JSON list of C-alpha atoms in Angstrom, two decimals:
[
{"chain": "A", "resi": 1, "resn": "ASP", "atom": "CA", "xyz": [18.00, 79.23, -36.42]},
{"chain": "A", "resi": 2, "resn": "GLU", "atom": "CA", "xyz": [15.60, 81.39, -38.30]},
{"chain": "A", "resi": 3, "resn": "LEU", "atom": "CA", "xyz": [15.20, 84.09, -36.03]},
{"chain": "A", "resi": 4, "resn": "THR", "atom": "CA", "xyz": [19.29, 84.00, -35.60]},
{"chain": "A", "resi": 5, "resn": "HIS", "atom": "CA", "xyz": [19.33, 83.97, -39.20]},
{"chain": "A", "resi": 6, "resn": "LEU", "atom": "CA", "xyz": [16.65, 87.44, -39.66]},
{"chain": "A", "resi": 7, "resn": "LEU", "atom": "CA", "xyz": [18.35, 89.52, -36.13]},
{"chain": "A", "resi": 8, "resn": "GLY", "atom": "CA", "xyz": [21.85, 88.69, -36.55]},
{"chain": "A", "resi": 9, "resn": "PRO", "atom": "CA", "xyz": [23.99, 86.43, -33.28]},
{"chain": "A", "resi": 10, "resn": "SER", "atom": "CA", "xyz": [23.47, 89.88, -31.58]},
{"chain": "A", "resi": 11, "resn": "ALA", "atom": "CA", "xyz": [20.31, 91.12, -31.91]},
{"chain": "A", "resi": 12, "resn": "ARG", "atom": "CA", "xyz": [18.58, 91.46, -28.25]},
{"chain": "A", "resi": 13, "resn": "LEU", "atom": "CA", "xyz": [15.43, 93.52, -26.93]},
{"chain": "A", "resi": 14, "resn": "ASP", "atom": "CA", "xyz": [15.60, 97.50, -25.99]},
{"chain": "A", "resi": 15, "resn": "TYR", "atom": "CA", "xyz": [12.59, 96.00, -23.17]},
{"chain": "A", "resi": 16, "resn": "ALA", "atom": "CA", "xyz": [11.20, 93.17, -21.75]},
{"chain": "A", "resi": 17, "resn": "LEU", "atom": "CA", "xyz": [7.75, 93.44, -19.32]},
{"chain": "A", "resi": 18, "resn": "LEU", "atom": "CA", "xyz": [7.15, 90.24, -17.67]},
{"chain": "A", "resi": 19, "resn": "GLY", "atom": "CA", "xyz": [4.29, 89.45, -15.16]},
{"chain": "A", "resi": 20, "resn": "VAL", "atom": "CA", "xyz": [5.85, 86.34, -13.01]},
{"chain": "A", "resi": 21, "resn": "GLY", "atom": "CA", "xyz": [3.66, 84.11, -11.69]},
{"chain": "A", "resi": 22, "resn": "ALA", "atom": "CA", "xyz": [2.45, 82.43, -8.18]},
{"chain": "A", "resi": 23, "resn": "ASP", "atom": "CA", "xyz": [4.92, 79.34, -8.79]},
{"chain": "A", "resi": 24, "resn": "GLY", "atom": "CA", "xyz": [7.46, 81.47, -10.15]},
{"chain": "A", "resi": 25, "resn": "HIS", "atom": "CA", "xyz": [7.51, 81.69, -13.76]},
{"chain": "A", "resi": 26, "resn": "VAL", "atom": "CA", "xyz": [8.03, 84.19, -16.66]},
{"chain": "A", "resi": 27, "resn": "ALA", "atom": "CA", "xyz": [6.68, 83.95, -20.18]},
{"chain": "A", "resi": 28, "resn": "SER", "atom": "CA", "xyz": [6.42, 80.86, -20.32]},
{"chain": "A", "resi": 29, "resn": "LEU", "atom": "CA", "xyz": [9.16, 79.31, -18.39]},
{"chain": "A", "resi": 30, "resn": "PHE", "atom": "CA", "xyz": [7.98, 77.35, -15.54]},
{"chain": "A", "resi": 31, "resn": "PRO", "atom": "CA", "xyz": [10.17, 76.21, -12.57]},
{"chain": "A", "resi": 32, "resn": "GLY", "atom": "CA", "xyz": [11.16, 72.64, -12.73]},
{"chain": "A", "resi": 33, "resn": "ARG", "atom": "CA", "xyz": [10.47, 72.34, -16.22]},
{"chain": "A", "resi": 34, "resn": "PRO", "atom": "CA", "xyz": [13.17, 71.66, -18.98]},
{"chain": "A", "resi": 35, "resn": "ALA", "atom": "CA", "xyz": [11.84, 75.06, -21.31]},
{"chain": "A", "resi": 36, "resn": "ALA", "atom": "CA", "xyz": [13.44, 76.87, -17.63]},
{"chain": "A", "resi": 37, "resn": "CYS", "atom": "CA", "xyz": [16.59, 75.45, -18.45]},
{"chain": "A", "resi": 38, "resn": "ASP", "atom": "CA", "xyz": [17.66, 75.69, -22.55]},
{"chain": "A", "resi": 39, "resn": "GLU", "atom": "CA", "xyz": [20.60, 78.04, -22.30]},
{"chain": "A", "resi": 40, "resn": "ARG", "atom": "CA", "xyz": [20.65, 77.24, -26.26]},
{"chain": "A", "resi": 41, "resn": "GLN", "atom": "CA", "xyz": [17.59, 78.35, -27.90]},
{"chain": "A", "resi": 42, "resn": "ARG", "atom": "CA", "xyz": [16.30, 82.42, -27.99]},
{"chain": "A", "resi": 43, "resn": "VAL", "atom": "CA", "xyz": [12.73, 80.83, -29.53]},
{"chain": "A", "resi": 44, "resn": "ILE", "atom": "CA", "xyz": [11.52, 77.32, -26.45]},
{"chain": "A", "resi": 45, "resn": "ALA", "atom": "CA", "xyz": [8.59, 75.00, -28.05]},
{"chain": "A", "resi": 46, "resn": "VAL", "atom": "CA", "xyz": [6.94, 74.79, -24.82]},
{"chain": "A", "resi": 47, "resn": "LEU", "atom": "CA", "xyz": [4.93, 71.18, -25.16]},
{"chain": "A", "resi": 48, "resn": "ASP", "atom": "CA", "xyz": [3.59, 70.74, -22.16]},
{"chain": "A", "resi": 49, "resn": "SER", "atom": "CA", "xyz": [3.12, 73.84, -20.44]},
{"chain": "A", "resi": 50, "resn": "PRO", "atom": "CA", "xyz": [1.08, 73.41, -16.69]},
{"chain": "A", "resi": 51, "resn": "LYS", "atom": "CA", "xyz": [-1.11, 76.30, -17.64]},
{"chain": "A", "resi": 52, "resn": "PRO", "atom": "CA", "xyz": [-3.69, 76.22, -20.82]},
{"chain": "A", "resi": 53, "resn": "PRO", "atom": "CA", "xyz": [-2.35, 76.08, -23.55]},
{"chain": "A", "resi": 54, "resn": "ILE", "atom": "CA", "xyz": [-0.55, 73.07, -23.16]},
{"chain": "A", "resi": 55, "resn": "ARG", "atom": "CA", "xyz": [1.69, 73.38, -26.82]},
{"chain": "A", "resi": 56, "resn": "ARG", "atom": "CA", "xyz": [3.34, 77.24, -26.79]},
{"chain": "A", "resi": 57, "resn": "LEU", "atom": "CA", "xyz": [5.96, 79.24, -27.85]},
{"chain": "A", "resi": 58, "resn": "THR", "atom": "CA", "xyz": [7.76, 81.35, -24.94]},
{"chain": "A", "resi": 59, "resn": "LEU", "atom": "CA", "xyz": [11.16, 83.58, -25.62]},
{"chain": "A", "resi": 60, "resn": "SER", "atom": "CA", "xyz": [14.81, 82.15, -23.42]},
{"chain": "A", "resi": 61, "resn": "LEU", "atom": "CA", "xyz": [15.73, 83.49, -20.78]},
{"chain": "A", "resi": 62, "resn": "PRO", "atom": "CA", "xyz": [19.10, 84.29, -22.21]},
{"chain": "A", "resi": 63, "resn": "LEU", "atom": "CA", "xyz": [17.74, 86.21, -25.15]},
{"chain": "A", "resi": 64, "resn": "LEU", "atom": "CA", "xyz": [15.05, 88.08, -22.24]},
{"chain": "A", "resi": 65, "resn": "GLY", "atom": "CA", "xyz": [18.05, 88.29, -19.76]},
{"chain": "A", "resi": 66, "resn": "ALA", "atom": "CA", "xyz": [19.73, 90.53, -22.36]},
{"chain": "A", "resi": 67, "resn": "ALA", "atom": "CA", "xyz": [17.50, 92.74, -23.49]},
{"chain": "A", "resi": 68, "resn": "GLU", "atom": "CA", "xyz": [18.31, 96.09, -22.37]},
{"chain": "A", "resi": 69, "resn": "ARG", "atom": "CA", "xyz": [16.05, 96.49, -19.70]},
{"chain": "A", "resi": 70, "resn": "VAL", "atom": "CA", "xyz": [14.13, 93.66, -17.53]},
{"chain": "A", "resi": 71, "resn": "VAL", "atom": "CA", "xyz": [10.86, 94.97, -16.23]},
{"chain": "A", "resi": 72, "resn": "VAL", "atom": "CA", "xyz": [8.47, 92.48, -13.88]},
{"chain": "A", "resi": 73, "resn": "MET", "atom": "CA", "xyz": [5.51, 92.84, -12.04]},
{"chain": "A", "resi": 74, "resn": "ALA", "atom": "CA", "xyz": [4.17, 90.88, -9.64]},
{"chain": "A", "resi": 75, "resn": "LEU", "atom": "CA", "xyz": [0.33, 92.33, -7.76]},
{"chain": "A", "resi": 76, "resn": "GLY", "atom": "CA", "xyz": [-1.12, 90.05, -5.00]},
{"chain": "A", "resi": 77, "resn": "GLU", "atom": "CA", "xyz": [-0.83, 87.63, -2.69]},
{"chain": "A", "resi": 78, "resn": "SER", "atom": "CA", "xyz": [-0.23, 84.77, -4.58]},
{"chain": "A", "resi": 79, "resn": "LYS", "atom": "CA", "xyz": [2.86, 86.10, -6.08]},
{"chain": "A", "resi": 80, "resn": "ALA", "atom": "CA", "xyz": [4.18, 86.79, -2.52]},
{"chain": "A", "resi": 81, "resn": "GLY", "atom": "CA", "xyz": [5.99, 83.39, -1.57]},
{"chain": "A", "resi": 82, "resn": "ALA", "atom": "CA", "xyz": [8.03, 83.31, -5.39]},
{"chain": "A", "resi": 83, "resn": "LEU", "atom": "CA", "xyz": [8.69, 86.86, -5.23]},
{"chain": "A", "resi": 84, "resn": "ARG", "atom": "CA", "xyz": [10.20, 86.74, -2.17]},
{"chain": "A", "resi": 85, "resn": "ASP", "atom": "CA", "xyz": [12.63, 83.94, -2.79]},
{"chain": "A", "resi": 86, "resn": "ALA", "atom": "CA", "xyz": [13.91, 85.30, -6.17]},
{"chain": "A", "resi": 87, "resn": "ILE", "atom": "CA", "xyz": [14.79, 88.40, -4.61]},
{"chain": "A", "resi": 88, "resn": "MET", "atom": "CA", "xyz": [15.78, 86.68, -0.75]},
{"chain": "A", "resi": 89, "resn": "ARG", "atom": "CA", "xyz": [17.48, 84.16, -1.86]},
{"chain": "A", "resi": 90, "resn": "PRO", "atom": "CA", "xyz": [20.80, 84.45, -4.25]},
{"chain": "A", "resi": 91, "resn": "ASP", "atom": "CA", "xyz": [20.84, 80.74, -5.49]},
{"chain": "A", "resi": 92, "resn": "SER", "atom": "CA", "xyz": [17.31, 80.16, -6.28]},
{"chain": "A", "resi": 93, "resn": "SER", "atom": "CA", "xyz": [16.54, 78.58, -9.43]},
{"chain": "A", "resi": 94, "resn": "LEU", "atom": "CA", "xyz": [12.94, 79.90, -9.71]},
{"chain": "A", "resi": 95, "resn": "PRO", "atom": "CA", "xyz": [12.84, 81.51, -13.50]},
{"chain": "A", "resi": 96, "resn": "VAL", "atom": "CA", "xyz": [11.72, 84.96, -11.88]},
{"chain": "A", "resi": 97, "resn": "ALA", "atom": "CA", "xyz": [15.31, 85.46, -10.09]},
{"chain": "A", "resi": 98, "resn": "GLN", "atom": "CA", "xyz": [17.02, 84.03, -13.08]},
{"chain": "A", "resi": 99, "resn": "LEU", "atom": "CA", "xyz": [15.77, 86.62, -15.17]},
{"chain": "A", "resi": 100, "resn": "LEU", "atom": "CA", "xyz": [16.58, 89.44, -12.72]},
{"chain": "A", "resi": 101, "resn": "ARG", "atom": "CA", "xyz": [19.87, 88.10, -12.15]},
{"chain": "A", "resi": 102, "resn": "ARG", "atom": "CA", "xyz": [20.89, 88.22, -15.48]},
{"chain": "A", "resi": 103, "resn": "ALA", "atom": "CA", "xyz": [19.43, 91.22, -16.48]},
{"chain": "A", "resi": 104, "resn": "ALA", "atom": "CA", "xyz": [22.33, 94.45, -16.56]},
{"chain": "A", "resi": 105, "resn": "ARG", "atom": "CA", "xyz": [18.62, 96.56, -15.45]},
{"chain": "A", "resi": 106, "resn": "PRO", "atom": "CA", "xyz": [16.25, 94.53, -13.55]},
{"chain": "A", "resi": 107, "resn": "LEU", "atom": "CA", "xyz": [12.92, 96.65, -11.94]},
{"chain": "A", "resi": 108, "resn": "VAL", "atom": "CA", "xyz": [10.64, 94.78, -10.18]},
{"chain": "A", "resi": 109, "resn": "LEU", "atom": "CA", "xyz": [6.71, 95.97, -9.45]},
{"chain": "A", "resi": 110, "resn": "ILE", "atom": "CA", "xyz": [4.80, 95.18, -6.82]},
{"chain": "A", "resi": 111, "resn": "ASP", "atom": "CA", "xyz": [1.83, 95.78, -4.69]},
{"chain": "A", "resi": 112, "resn": "GLU", "atom": "CA", "xyz": [1.41, 95.20, -0.55]},
{"chain": "A", "resi": 113, "resn": "GLY", "atom": "CA", "xyz": [0.12, 92.03, -1.62]},
{"chain": "A", "resi": 114, "resn": "ALA", "atom": "CA", "xyz": [3.09, 90.68, -3.46]},
{"chain": "A", "resi": 115, "resn": "ALA", "atom": "CA", "xyz": [5.61, 92.30, -0.69]},
{"chain": "A", "resi": 116, "resn": "SER", "atom": "CA", "xyz": [3.22, 90.69, 1.84]},
{"chain": "A", "resi": 117, "resn": "ALA", "atom": "CA", "xyz": [6.04, 87.74, 2.51]},
{"chain": "A", "resi": 118, "resn": "MET", "atom": "CA", "xyz": [9.07, 89.62, 2.79]},
{"chain": "A", "resi": 119, "resn": "LYS", "atom": "CA", "xyz": [9.91, 91.14, 6.75]},
{"chain": "A", "resi": 120, "resn": "ARG", "atom": "CA", "xyz": [8.03, 94.67, 6.55]},
{"chain": "A", "resi": 121, "resn": "ARG", "atom": "CA", "xyz": [11.31, 97.05, 6.23]},
{"chain": "A", "resi": 122, "resn": "TRP", "atom": "CA", "xyz": [11.31, 95.21, 2.41]},
{"chain": "A", "resi": 123, "resn": "ALA", "atom": "CA", "xyz": [7.55, 95.16, 2.00]},
{"chain": "A", "resi": 124, "resn": "SER", "atom": "CA", "xyz": [7.54, 99.42, 2.80]},
{"chain": "A", "resi": 125, "resn": "THR", "atom": "CA", "xyz": [10.27, 100.17, 0.90]},
{"chain": "A", "resi": 126, "resn": "LEU", "atom": "CA", "xyz": [9.15, 97.43, -1.80]},
{"chain": "A", "resi": 127, "resn": "CYS", "atom": "CA", "xyz": [5.39, 98.85, -1.89]},
{"chain": "A", "resi": 128, "resn": "CYS", "atom": "CA", "xyz": [7.05, 102.23, -2.86]},
{"chain": "A", "resi": 129, "resn": "ILE", "atom": "CA", "xyz": [7.63, 101.56, -6.19]},
{"chain": "A", "resi": 130, "resn": "LEU", "atom": "CA", "xyz": [3.42, 101.34, -7.08]},
{"chain": "A", "resi": 131, "resn": "ALA", "atom": "CA", "xyz": [3.01, 104.52, -6.28]},
{"chain": "A", "resi": 132, "resn": "SER", "atom": "CA", "xyz": [3.80, 105.97, -9.04]},
{"chain": "A", "resi": 133, "resn": "ILE", "atom": "CA", "xyz": [1.73, 103.41, -11.05]},
{"chain": "A", "resi": 134, "resn": "GLU", "atom": "CA", "xyz": [-0.51, 103.85, -8.57]},
{"chain": "A", "resi": 135, "resn": "LEU", "atom": "CA", "xyz": [-1.08, 107.63, -8.62]},
{"chain": "A", "resi": 136, "resn": "ASN", "atom": "CA", "xyz": [-1.84, 107.10, -12.10]},
{"chain": "A", "resi": 137, "resn": "ALA", "atom": "CA", "xyz": [-4.62, 104.65, -11.87]},
{"chain": "A", "resi": 138, "resn": "SER", "atom": "CA", "xyz": [-6.46, 106.47, -8.66]},
{"chain": "A", "resi": 139, "resn": "VAL", "atom": "CA", "xyz": [-6.58, 109.80, -11.34]},
{"chain": "A", "resi": 140, "resn": "SER", "atom": "CA", "xyz": [-9.12, 108.22, -13.79]},
{"chain": "A", "resi": 141, "resn": "GLY", "atom": "CA", "xyz": [-10.23, 106.66, -10.05]},
{"chain": "A", "resi": 142, "resn": "ARG", "atom": "CA", "xyz": [-10.06, 102.74, -11.76]},
{"chain": "A", "resi": 143, "resn": "SER", "atom": "CA", "xyz": [-6.78, 99.78, -11.93]},
{"chain": "A", "resi": 144, "resn": "SER", "atom": "CA", "xyz": [-6.05, 98.44, -14.81]},
{"chain": "A", "resi": 145, "resn": "SER", "atom": "CA", "xyz": [-8.32, 95.20, -14.18]},
{"chain": "A", "resi": 146, "resn": "GLY", "atom": "CA", "xyz": [-11.55, 98.25, -13.50]},
{"chain": "A", "resi": 147, "resn": "THR", "atom": "CA", "xyz": [-11.57, 98.18, -9.64]},
{"chain": "A", "resi": 148, "resn": "ARG", "atom": "CA", "xyz": [-11.43, 101.42, -7.64]},
{"chain": "A", "resi": 149, "resn": "ARG", "atom": "CA", "xyz": [-7.96, 101.60, -6.41]},
{"chain": "A", "resi": 150, "resn": "ARG", "atom": "CA", "xyz": [-6.68, 104.39, -3.92]},
{"chain": "A", "resi": 151, "resn": "ALA", "atom": "CA", "xyz": [-2.97, 105.47, -4.10]},
{"chain": "A", "resi": 152, "resn": "ILE", "atom": "CA", "xyz": [-0.33, 104.26, -1.50]},
{"chain": "A", "resi": 153, "resn": "GLY", "atom": "CA", "xyz": [0.27, 107.56, -0.55]},
{"chain": "A", "resi": 154, "resn": "GLU", "atom": "CA", "xyz": [-3.71, 108.31, 0.14]},
{"chain": "A", "resi": 155, "resn": "ARG", "atom": "CA", "xyz": [-3.72, 104.99, 1.92]},
{"chain": "A", "resi": 156, "resn": "SER", "atom": "CA", "xyz": [-0.97, 106.37, 4.02]},
{"chain": "A", "resi": 157, "resn": "ALA", "atom": "CA", "xyz": [-2.29, 109.44, 5.13]},
{"chain": "A", "resi": 158, "resn": "SER", "atom": "CA", "xyz": [-5.87, 108.06, 6.19]},
{"chain": "A", "resi": 159, "resn": "ARG", "atom": "CA", "xyz": [-4.52, 105.43, 8.29]},
{"chain": "A", "resi": 160, "resn": "ARG", "atom": "CA", "xyz": [-2.65, 108.21, 9.57]},
{"chain": "A", "resi": 161, "resn": "ALA", "atom": "CA", "xyz": [-6.06, 110.08, 10.09]}
]
C-alpha cells in the first residue's frame, strides 16, 4: 500500500533483469509457494523461503511482468530443465514461465548448458543469444565469474578446424 501511495497505482518498472533458479524461481517467487500466486500485492513478504534467508521481500509477478522490458538470464546445466519447461510448455506453472507470459517484451539470455535439455534445433538457436555477451567477456579474457571463456563464434570455428 505504501509503495502504491508513493508511486501511484499505475507505476511500473522500466527494466527487470532477473536470474532464474534451477527450480524455476525468479526474484523470491518460488514454485508452489503462496507468494508466487499473489496477484494483489506489488511487494510481497516471503516468510518461508526454501533458500536462505528464510524471511525476505520480493516484487510480485504482476509488477515484474509489467516492466517495459523483462530480461531473464539462465546460465548452466542446472537451469536446463526449468528453462525447457518454461519455454516449451505453454501451461507451465513455474514462476519464470508465468513471468515470461506476462511480459510484453521478454528476452531470455542463456548459455549452452541452460539450453542442453531442449531439442538441438532450439539449443543452437538460443545459444546465439549470448554470443554478444560472450564476445564482450572474451575481450577481457574473463567472464563475470572470473573464469576464462571464449566467444561462441570462436568455439564453433575451432570445432570446424
